[in-house]
Short mmCIF file of C-alpha atoms in Angstrom, two decimals:
data_model
loop_
_atom_site.label_atom_id
_atom_site.label_comp_id
_atom_site.label_asym_id
_atom_site.label_seq_id
_atom_site.Cartn_x
_atom_site.Cartn_y
_atom_site.Cartn_z
CA UNK A 1 115.90 -90.34 78.45
CA UNK A 2 117.50 -88.45 80.98
CA UNK A 3 121.47 -88.69 82.28
CA UNK A 4 123.30 -87.62 85.55
CA UNK A 5 126.62 -88.32 87.09
CA UNK A 6 129.80 -89.08 85.49
CA UNK A 7 131.00 -92.63 87.54
CA UNK A 8 132.43 -95.44 85.47
CA UNK A 9 129.60 -97.39 86.85
CA UNK A 10 126.30 -97.09 84.23
CA UNK A 11 122.55 -97.77 85.32
CA UNK A 12 119.70 -97.82 83.78
CA UNK A 13 116.32 -97.13 85.50
CA UNK A 14 113.49 -98.89 83.90
CA UNK A 15 110.19 -97.24 84.72
CA UNK A 16 106.88 -99.07 85.51
CA UNK A 17 103.32 -99.09 83.40
CA UNK A 18 102.70 -95.39 82.48
CA UNK A 19 105.72 -94.19 83.84
CA UNK A 20 108.64 -92.04 82.90
CA UNK A 21 112.26 -91.06 84.64
CA UNK A 22 110.78 -88.31 85.96
CA UNK A 23 107.76 -89.37 87.61
CA UNK A 24 109.14 -92.68 88.51
CA UNK A 25 112.81 -91.87 89.74
CA UNK A 26 113.37 -88.40 91.25
CA UNK A 27 115.00 -89.86 94.07
CA UNK A 28 117.43 -92.07 92.62
CA UNK A 29 118.38 -89.31 89.38
CA UNK A 30 118.86 -86.65 92.37
CA UNK A 31 120.82 -88.53 95.10
CA UNK A 32 122.19 -91.36 93.38
CA UNK A 33 126.28 -91.22 93.87
CA UNK A 34 127.21 -89.17 90.81
CA UNK A 35 131.32 -89.81 91.12
CA UNK A 36 130.40 -93.90 91.28
CA UNK A 37 127.31 -93.98 88.65
CA UNK A 38 126.25 -92.76 85.45
CA UNK A 39 122.89 -93.15 85.60
CA UNK A 40 120.44 -93.08 83.13
CA UNK A 41 116.44 -92.86 83.11
CA UNK A 42 114.55 -93.95 80.15
CA UNK A 43 110.88 -93.26 78.86
CA UNK A 44 109.80 -96.52 77.14
CA UNK A 45 108.23 -95.97 73.47
CA UNK A 46 104.86 -94.24 73.77
CA UNK A 47 105.57 -93.09 77.60
CA UNK A 48 106.36 -89.86 79.15
CA UNK A 49 108.61 -88.17 76.26
CA UNK A 50 109.19 -91.10 74.41
CA UNK A 51 105.63 -89.97 72.32
CA UNK A 52 104.84 -90.58 69.57
CA UNK A 53 104.91 -93.61 68.90
CA UNK A 54 101.69 -94.04 71.34
CA UNK A 55 101.56 -97.17 73.54
CA UNK A 56 100.28 -100.21 72.35
CA UNK A 57 100.39 -103.70 74.57
CA UNK A 58 101.19 -106.66 71.50
CA UNK A 59 101.85 -110.12 73.62
CA UNK A 60 105.84 -109.30 72.93
CA UNK A 61 105.41 -105.98 74.71
CA UNK A 62 108.12 -106.73 77.35
CA UNK A 63 110.01 -108.55 74.56
CA UNK A 64 110.12 -105.12 72.58
CA UNK A 65 110.86 -102.88 75.81
CA UNK A 66 113.96 -104.93 76.79
CA UNK A 67 115.06 -104.82 73.36
CA UNK A 68 114.85 -100.76 72.81
CA UNK A 69 116.10 -100.57 76.63
CA UNK A 70 119.36 -102.18 75.39
CA UNK A 71 119.69 -100.49 72.18
CA UNK A 72 119.45 -97.22 73.84
CA UNK A 73 122.05 -98.29 76.06
CA UNK A 74 124.29 -99.34 73.27
CA UNK A 75 123.52 -95.96 71.20
CA UNK A 76 124.80 -94.18 74.18
CA UNK A 77 128.26 -95.93 73.96
CA UNK A 78 127.93 -97.93 77.39
CA UNK A 79 129.92 -101.80 76.83
CA UNK A 80 128.25 -102.91 79.92
CA UNK A 81 125.62 -101.14 82.56
CA UNK A 82 123.61 -103.03 85.17
CA UNK A 83 119.67 -102.50 85.52
CA UNK A 84 117.42 -100.77 88.26
CA UNK A 85 113.99 -102.12 87.38
CA UNK A 86 110.63 -101.37 89.04
CA UNK A 87 107.25 -103.03 88.28
CA UNK A 88 106.65 -103.81 84.49
CA UNK A 89 110.20 -102.20 84.36
CA UNK A 90 111.38 -105.20 86.62
CA UNK A 91 110.05 -107.65 84.03
CA UNK A 92 111.69 -105.89 81.63
CA UNK A 93 115.02 -105.66 83.13
CA UNK A 94 114.84 -109.79 83.72
CA UNK A 95 114.09 -110.32 80.20
CA UNK A 96 117.27 -107.79 79.50
CA UNK A 97 119.39 -109.92 81.57
CA UNK A 98 118.52 -112.80 80.66
CA UNK A 99 118.77 -112.36 76.97
CA UNK A 100 122.01 -110.21 76.77
CA UNK A 101 124.08 -111.33 79.69
CA UNK A 102 127.24 -110.39 78.23
CA UNK A 103 126.08 -106.53 78.24
CA UNK A 104 124.73 -106.79 82.03
CA UNK A 105 126.68 -105.71 85.01
CA UNK A 106 124.23 -106.54 87.88
CA UNK A 107 120.33 -106.61 88.25
CA UNK A 108 117.99 -104.86 90.71
CA UNK A 109 114.43 -105.48 90.22
CA UNK A 110 111.30 -104.93 93.00
CA UNK A 111 107.45 -105.49 92.28
CA UNK A 112 107.96 -107.18 89.39
CA UNK A 113 106.85 -110.42 88.45
CA UNK A 114 107.70 -113.19 85.82
CA UNK A 115 103.92 -114.56 85.58
CA UNK A 116 100.32 -113.57 86.00
CA UNK A 117 98.03 -115.06 88.26
CA UNK A 118 93.64 -114.90 88.16
CA UNK A 119 94.62 -112.78 91.41
CA UNK A 120 96.52 -110.77 89.75
CA UNK A 121 94.04 -109.81 87.03
CA UNK A 122 91.63 -109.21 90.00
CA UNK A 123 94.18 -106.65 91.51
CA UNK A 124 94.77 -105.46 87.45
CA UNK A 125 91.14 -105.14 86.99
CA UNK A 126 90.77 -102.90 90.30
CA UNK A 127 92.81 -100.05 88.96
CA UNK A 128 91.72 -99.99 85.22
CA UNK A 129 89.35 -96.97 86.14
CA UNK A 130 91.91 -93.87 86.74
CA UNK A 131 88.76 -91.74 88.11
CA UNK A 132 88.97 -93.92 91.13
CA UNK A 133 93.05 -93.72 91.43
CA UNK A 134 94.53 -91.19 94.70
CA UNK A 135 94.85 -87.68 93.62
CA UNK A 136 98.72 -87.80 94.94
CA UNK A 137 99.10 -90.63 92.05
CA UNK A 138 96.81 -89.26 89.56
CA UNK A 139 97.90 -85.73 89.26
CA UNK A 140 101.25 -86.16 87.76
CA UNK A 141 100.55 -88.54 85.29
CA UNK A 142 97.28 -86.40 83.87
CA UNK A 143 99.92 -83.48 83.84
CA UNK A 144 102.34 -85.62 81.78
CA UNK A 145 99.95 -87.05 78.95
CA UNK A 146 96.29 -85.87 79.67
CA UNK A 147 93.45 -87.29 80.73
CA UNK A 148 92.02 -89.10 77.77
CA UNK A 149 95.80 -90.66 76.80
CA UNK A 150 96.22 -91.62 80.31
CA UNK A 151 92.94 -93.03 81.22
CA UNK A 152 93.12 -95.29 77.72
CA UNK A 153 96.78 -96.46 78.16
CA UNK A 154 95.73 -97.56 81.54
CA UNK A 155 92.73 -99.71 80.50
CA UNK A 156 94.72 -100.84 77.24
CA UNK A 157 97.49 -102.10 79.76
CA UNK A 158 95.06 -104.11 82.07
CA UNK A 159 93.97 -105.86 78.84
CA UNK A 160 97.63 -106.83 77.70
CA UNK A 161 99.06 -107.74 80.86
CA UNK A 162 96.05 -109.74 81.85
CA UNK A 163 96.28 -111.65 78.86
CA UNK A 164 99.29 -113.33 80.06
CA UNK A 165 96.66 -115.25 82.24
CA UNK A 166 96.03 -117.40 79.39
CA UNK A 167 99.40 -118.93 79.18
CA UNK A 168 100.22 -121.81 80.94
CA UNK A 169 101.14 -121.07 84.60
CA UNK A 170 100.30 -117.40 83.74
CA UNK A 171 103.69 -117.44 82.21
CA UNK A 172 105.41 -113.64 81.19
CA UNK A 173 109.46 -114.75 81.60
CA UNK A 174 109.43 -117.64 84.09
CA UNK A 175 111.52 -119.83 81.97
CA UNK A 176 113.86 -117.08 81.12
CA UNK A 177 115.26 -116.67 84.98
CA UNK A 178 117.48 -119.34 85.15
CA UNK A 179 119.52 -117.78 81.94
CA UNK A 180 120.09 -114.82 84.59
CA UNK A 181 123.71 -115.19 85.59
CA UNK A 182 124.82 -111.50 86.73
CA UNK A 183 124.51 -110.85 90.63
CA UNK A 184 120.54 -110.22 91.55
CA UNK A 185 118.76 -108.01 94.11
CA UNK A 186 114.92 -108.60 94.74
CA UNK A 187 113.45 -105.92 97.02
CA UNK A 188 109.87 -106.75 97.98
CA UNK A 189 107.63 -104.34 100.11
CA UNK A 190 105.48 -106.85 102.15
CA UNK A 191 102.56 -104.02 102.22
CA UNK A 192 102.58 -104.01 98.22
CA UNK A 193 99.05 -104.05 97.04
CA UNK A 194 99.66 -104.46 93.53
CA UNK A 195 102.05 -107.43 93.67
CA UNK A 196 101.81 -110.56 96.03
CA UNK A 197 104.80 -111.25 97.99
CA UNK A 198 105.01 -114.98 96.19
CA UNK A 199 105.96 -112.99 92.81
CA UNK A 200 109.11 -112.12 94.52
CA UNK A 201 110.07 -115.30 96.13
CA UNK A 202 109.39 -116.92 92.67
CA UNK A 203 112.14 -114.81 91.07
CA UNK A 204 114.44 -115.23 93.98
CA UNK A 205 114.07 -118.94 93.84
CA UNK A 206 114.42 -119.51 90.52
CA UNK A 207 117.67 -116.73 90.05
CA UNK A 208 120.75 -118.71 91.45
CA UNK A 209 122.44 -116.79 93.96
CA UNK A 210 120.34 -113.81 93.99
CA UNK A 211 119.51 -111.85 96.99
CA UNK A 212 116.02 -111.12 98.56
CA UNK A 213 115.24 -108.23 100.67
CA UNK A 214 111.75 -107.76 102.25
CA UNK A 215 110.83 -104.46 103.40
CA UNK A 216 108.27 -104.31 105.77
CA UNK A 217 106.66 -101.17 105.45
CA UNK A 218 107.37 -101.01 101.75
CA UNK A 219 104.66 -100.72 99.26
CA UNK A 220 104.61 -100.91 95.38
CA UNK A 221 106.51 -97.46 95.66
CA UNK A 222 109.02 -98.35 98.20
CA UNK A 223 112.13 -96.28 96.39
CA UNK A 224 109.96 -93.48 96.50
CA UNK A 225 108.38 -93.30 100.08
CA UNK A 226 111.69 -95.25 101.40
CA UNK A 227 113.95 -93.48 99.12
CA UNK A 228 117.35 -93.22 101.64
CA UNK A 229 117.12 -96.55 102.46
CA UNK A 230 116.29 -97.67 99.01
CA UNK A 231 119.50 -96.12 97.48
CA UNK A 232 121.98 -96.95 100.20
CA UNK A 233 120.83 -100.78 100.06
CA UNK A 234 121.03 -100.33 96.41
CA UNK A 235 124.31 -98.73 96.31
CA UNK A 236 126.06 -101.16 98.61
CA UNK A 237 125.03 -103.77 96.23
CA UNK A 238 126.30 -102.23 92.81
CA UNK A 239 129.38 -101.45 94.38
#
């Protein structure tokens, strides 16, 4: 994990598939207010520098990541903390907020989904072959993992997440959303090619009192592409 800032409000950044603090959250680690916040970015097991073990995707991998994330923050002696979860990290954050309500102060998720549809499976299969990824996205991950681990883990992720489509309603964590009691902010890029907007709307509808912000030009990586706007919105919500 990486840690920065000395503010009284602890915040955990949860990365996406194959993600790590360094690859997924540069502008947040660099620019979030260090007087107000203590920012921790973690590498989930099998990702980033948390290798070994190799990454695998058993049916409960999101639940496992949620427990690991909370265990880390408790080991670092944070009594209460907020969660900022992107993509898969958003799913992990939803589960953690539902399962550990006494520990979570506020929740921000973007590019996340609580279920997997057949349309989603089609989208995931479109990114299965990493040789078809853009050089810009691929390069830092190949440097971090080496080509073989990167390619094999991406394929294993597609298989692992697609399995949820076999559940009734493609459920990942839909039944947990009403258990989320902390203030919740959902952000969605209207041009996100990986996560259809209906997912953000579903999460918003089922978390009482949550707020939804749509970013018209945002894609999946809106927190990197529009880092200044994103950081401002999130800091205002967390204050």
